[in-house]
Amino acid sequence: DGGITQSPKYLFRKEGQNVTLSCEQNLNHDAMYWYRQDPGQGLRLIYYSQIVNDFQKGDIAEGYSVSREKKESFPLTVTSAQKNPTAFYLCASSLTTGTGADTQYFGPGTRLTVL
Amino acid sequence: AQKVTQAQTEISVVEKEDVTLDCVYETRDTTYYLFWYKQPPSGELVFLIRRNSFDEQNEISGRYSWNFQKSTSSFNFTITASQVVDSAVYFCALLRRMNYGGSQGNLIFGKGTKLSVKP
């Protein structure tokens, strides 16, 4: 089945550690996104990528880094510079038809907790 | 500025009741797109509908219907004869074009409305 997978589902990090969240899609989508969700809040964009080897900062990129070496994969690293990383992280992907209106489809999310 | 407001934080209904979730948006774009997503307790966002700004026809899909009104900048979502499985957080979102000139958009989300349907 086509879809977006994220791993792990739950992740615990000690302060000062970097952690990497995985996002893989087999939908043949060109664009991929990372969002952060805090309790009682909507989602906020961290990074996005429209094509391989290219990515752009979103609204809250500080303390995060990404790479896009393969079309299918868009891992997110939460660095020690992120002051409040405890949150629910959602990855999404979409086609790029050129209309700027392509629907984004989401993965199941990773819940990160800093101990 | 672009913004989405979902004024209802939580709604609780009894099964089989109809319920309407409100969404008000702000944008200066003449062409824009609006979305509704459902987030069940499992956490994954499930796409429900996309609406173009130039198409004001209401849409019905089974027990779900959407009322888009540009005059009031609203895109409300109604569930008819609600069921326990409808319990979730529902997000309204507005698509914003990326600043650097790319053709893809970024979703601006409201804070969501938590719907609880009791048996």
Coordinates of C-alpha atoms in Angstrom, one line a residue:
Chain A
D1 CA 0.0 0.0 0.0
G2 CA 1.2 3.5 -0.8
G3 CA 1.7 5.8 2.1
I4 CA 3.9 7.7 4.5
T5 CA 5.7 6.0 7.3
Q6 CA 7.4 7.7 10.3
S7 CA 9.6 6.1 12.9
P8 CA 9.9 5.8 15.7
K9 CA 6.3 6.3 17.0
Y10 CA 7.7 7.4 20.4
L11 CA 11.1 8.9 21.1
F12 CA 12.7 10.0 24.3
R13 CA 15.7 12.2 24.3
K14 CA 18.0 13.5 27.0
E15 CA 18.8 17.1 27.1
G16 CA 21.8 17.9 24.9
Q17 CA 21.3 15.0 22.5
N18 CA 20.5 15.2 18.8
V19 CA 17.9 12.9 17.6
T20 CA 16.7 12.0 14.0
L21 CA 13.1 11.4 13.0
S22 CA 12.5 9.3 10.0
C23 CA 10.0 10.0 7.2
E24 CA 9.6 7.8 4.2
Q25 CA 7.0 7.9 1.4
N26 CA 6.2 5.6 -1.5
L27 CA 3.6 7.8 -3.1
N28 CA 6.1 9.2 -5.7
H29 CA 5.5 12.7 -4.3
D30 CA 8.2 15.3 -5.0
A31 CA 7.4 17.6 -2.1
M32 CA 7.8 16.7 1.5
Y33 CA 7.2 18.7 4.7
W34 CA 7.8 18.6 8.5
Y35 CA 5.3 20.1 10.9
R36 CA 5.4 20.4 14.7
Q37 CA 2.2 20.2 16.8
D38 CA 2.0 21.3 20.4
P39 CA -0.9 20.4 22.7
G40 CA -4.0 22.4 21.9
Q41 CA -2.3 24.0 18.9
G42 CA -2.4 23.7 15.1
L43 CA 0.5 22.5 13.1
R44 CA 3.5 24.8 12.3
L45 CA 5.9 24.2 9.4
I46 CA 9.5 23.4 10.3
Y47 CA 11.1 22.6 6.9
Y48 CA 9.9 21.7 3.4
S49 CA 11.5 20.3 0.3
Q50 CA 10.2 20.5 -3.3
I51 CA 12.9 18.3 -4.9
V52 CA 15.8 16.2 -4.0
N53 CA 18.8 18.0 -2.7
D54 CA 16.8 21.2 -2.0
F55 CA 14.9 22.3 1.1
Q56 CA 13.7 25.5 2.6
K57 CA 13.1 26.8 6.2
G58 CA 9.6 27.1 7.4
D59 CA 8.2 29.2 10.2
I60 CA 10.0 27.5 13.1
A61 CA 13.3 26.1 11.6
E62 CA 15.6 27.1 14.5
G63 CA 17.1 24.1 16.2
Y64 CA 16.2 21.7 13.4
S65 CA 18.0 20.4 10.4
V66 CA 16.9 18.2 7.4
S67 CA 18.3 16.5 4.4
R68 CA 16.8 15.3 1.1
E69 CA 19.2 12.9 -0.6
K70 CA 16.4 10.6 -1.9
K71 CA 13.0 11.4 -3.2
E72 CA 11.4 9.0 -0.8
S73 CA 13.1 10.1 2.4
F74 CA 13.1 13.4 4.4
P75 CA 14.7 12.9 7.8
L76 CA 14.4 15.6 10.5
T77 CA 17.2 16.1 13.1
V78 CA 16.2 17.8 16.3
T79 CA 19.4 19.3 17.6
S80 CA 20.4 20.3 21.1
A81 CA 19.9 23.9 20.0
Q82 CA 16.1 23.4 20.0
K83 CA 15.1 24.8 23.4
N84 CA 11.7 23.1 23.7
P85 CA 11.6 20.0 21.5
T86 CA 8.9 18.0 23.3
A87 CA 6.1 17.9 20.7
F88 CA 4.3 15.7 18.1
Y89 CA 6.1 15.8 14.8
L90 CA 4.2 15.1 11.6
C91 CA 5.7 14.5 8.1
A92 CA 3.7 15.2 5.0
S93 CA 4.1 14.9 1.2
S94 CA 2.4 16.1 -1.9
L95 CA 2.6 16.2 -5.6
T96 CA 4.0 19.2 -7.4
T97 CA 1.7 19.9 -10.2
G98 CA 2.7 23.6 -10.5
T99 CA -0.6 24.9 -9.2
G100 CA 0.7 25.4 -5.7
A101 CA -2.5 23.8 -4.5
D102 CA -1.6 20.2 -4.1
T103 CA -3.1 18.3 -1.2
Q104 CA -0.7 17.3 1.6
Y105 CA -1.0 13.8 3.0
F106 CA 0.3 13.1 6.4
G107 CA 2.2 10.3 8.2
P108 CA 1.2 8.9 11.6
G109 CA 3.6 11.1 13.5
T110 CA 6.4 10.8 16.0
R111 CA 5.9 11.9 19.6
L112 CA 9.2 13.3 21.0
T113 CA 9.7 13.7 24.7
V114 CA 12.7 15.3 26.3
L115 CA 13.6 13.8 29.7
Chain B
A1 CA -1.5 38.3 7.2
Q2 CA -3.0 34.9 6.6
K3 CA -4.8 33.3 9.5
V4 CA -7.3 30.6 10.3
T5 CA -9.6 30.8 13.3
Q6 CA -11.5 27.9 14.8
A7 CA -13.3 29.6 17.7
Q8 CA -14.8 26.4 19.1
T9 CA -12.2 24.6 21.2
E10 CA -14.3 21.7 22.2
I11 CA -17.7 20.4 21.3
S12 CA -19.6 17.6 22.9
V13 CA -22.7 16.0 21.3
V14 CA -24.8 12.9 21.7
E15 CA -24.7 10.3 18.9
K16 CA -27.1 11.1 16.0
E17 CA -27.0 14.8 16.7
D18 CA -25.9 17.1 13.9
V19 CA -22.9 19.3 14.6
T20 CA -21.3 22.2 12.8
L21 CA -17.6 23.1 13.1
D22 CA -16.8 26.7 12.3
C23 CA -13.8 28.0 10.4
V24 CA -13.0 31.7 9.6
Y25 CA -10.0 32.6 7.5
E26 CA -8.1 35.7 6.5
T27 CA -6.1 36.2 3.4
R28 CA -5.3 38.9 0.8
D29 CA -4.9 36.4 -2.0
T30 CA -7.5 36.3 -4.6
T31 CA -6.9 32.6 -5.3
Y32 CA -6.6 30.4 -2.3
Y33 CA -7.4 26.9 -1.1
L34 CA -9.0 25.7 2.1
F35 CA -8.8 22.3 3.6
W36 CA -10.3 20.2 6.4
Y37 CA -8.4 17.5 8.2
K38 CA -9.4 15.0 10.8
Q39 CA -7.0 13.9 13.6
P40 CA -8.3 10.8 15.5
P41 CA -6.7 9.8 18.8
S42 CA -4.1 7.9 16.9
G43 CA -2.6 11.2 15.8
E44 CA -2.4 10.9 12.0
L45 CA -4.1 13.7 10.0
V46 CA -6.6 12.5 7.6
F47 CA -7.5 14.6 4.6
L48 CA -11.2 15.3 4.2
I49 CA -11.7 18.0 1.6
R50 CA -10.0 20.7 -0.4
R51 CA -11.9 23.8 -1.7
N52 CA -10.8 26.4 -4.3
S53 CA -11.7 30.0 -3.7
F54 CA -13.4 30.3 -7.0
D55 CA -15.8 27.5 -6.4
E56 CA -18.4 28.4 -3.9
Q57 CA -20.6 25.4 -4.3
N58 CA -21.4 23.5 -1.2
E59 CA -20.2 20.0 -1.1
I60 CA -21.7 16.9 0.5
S61 CA -20.0 13.6 1.0
G62 CA -22.1 11.1 2.9
R63 CA -22.8 12.5 6.4
Y64 CA -20.3 15.3 5.8
S65 CA -21.1 18.6 4.2
W66 CA -19.1 21.9 3.8
N67 CA -20.5 25.4 3.4
F68 CA -18.0 27.8 1.8
Q69 CA -19.0 31.5 1.9
K70 CA -16.5 34.1 0.6
S71 CA -18.6 37.0 1.8
T72 CA -18.1 36.0 5.4
S73 CA -14.7 34.3 4.9
S74 CA -16.0 31.1 6.3
F75 CA -15.7 27.4 5.5
N76 CA -17.9 25.5 7.9
F77 CA -18.1 21.8 8.3
T78 CA -21.3 19.9 9.3
I79 CA -21.5 16.3 10.4
T80 CA -25.1 14.9 10.1
A81 CA -26.2 12.2 12.4
S82 CA -22.9 12.1 14.3
Q83 CA -21.4 8.8 15.3
V84 CA -18.9 7.9 18.0
V85 CA -16.3 7.3 15.4
D86 CA -16.5 10.9 14.4
S87 CA -14.8 11.8 17.7
A88 CA -11.5 13.5 16.8
V89 CA -9.9 16.9 16.5
Y90 CA -10.8 18.6 13.3
F91 CA -8.5 21.2 11.7
C92 CA -9.3 23.8 9.1
A93 CA -6.3 25.0 7.0
L94 CA -5.5 27.7 4.4
L95 CA -2.9 27.1 1.7
R96 CA -0.3 29.8 1.5
R97 CA 2.2 30.0 -1.4
M98 CA 5.9 29.8 -0.3
N99 CA 7.8 33.1 -0.2
Y100 CA 10.8 32.1 -2.3
G101 CA 8.8 31.7 -5.4
G102 CA 8.2 28.0 -5.4
S103 CA 5.0 26.6 -6.7
Q104 CA 4.1 24.7 -3.6
G105 CA 2.1 26.0 -0.7
N106 CA 2.4 25.9 3.1
L107 CA -0.7 25.0 5.1
I108 CA -1.8 27.6 7.8
F109 CA -3.7 25.6 10.4
G110 CA -6.3 26.7 12.9
K111 CA -6.0 25.4 16.4
G112 CA -8.5 22.7 15.9
T113 CA -11.9 21.8 17.3
K114 CA -12.1 18.7 19.5
L115 CA -15.3 16.9 18.9
S116 CA -16.6 14.3 21.3
V117 CA -19.5 12.2 20.3
K118 CA -21.1 10.3 23.2
P119 CA -23.2 7.2 22.7

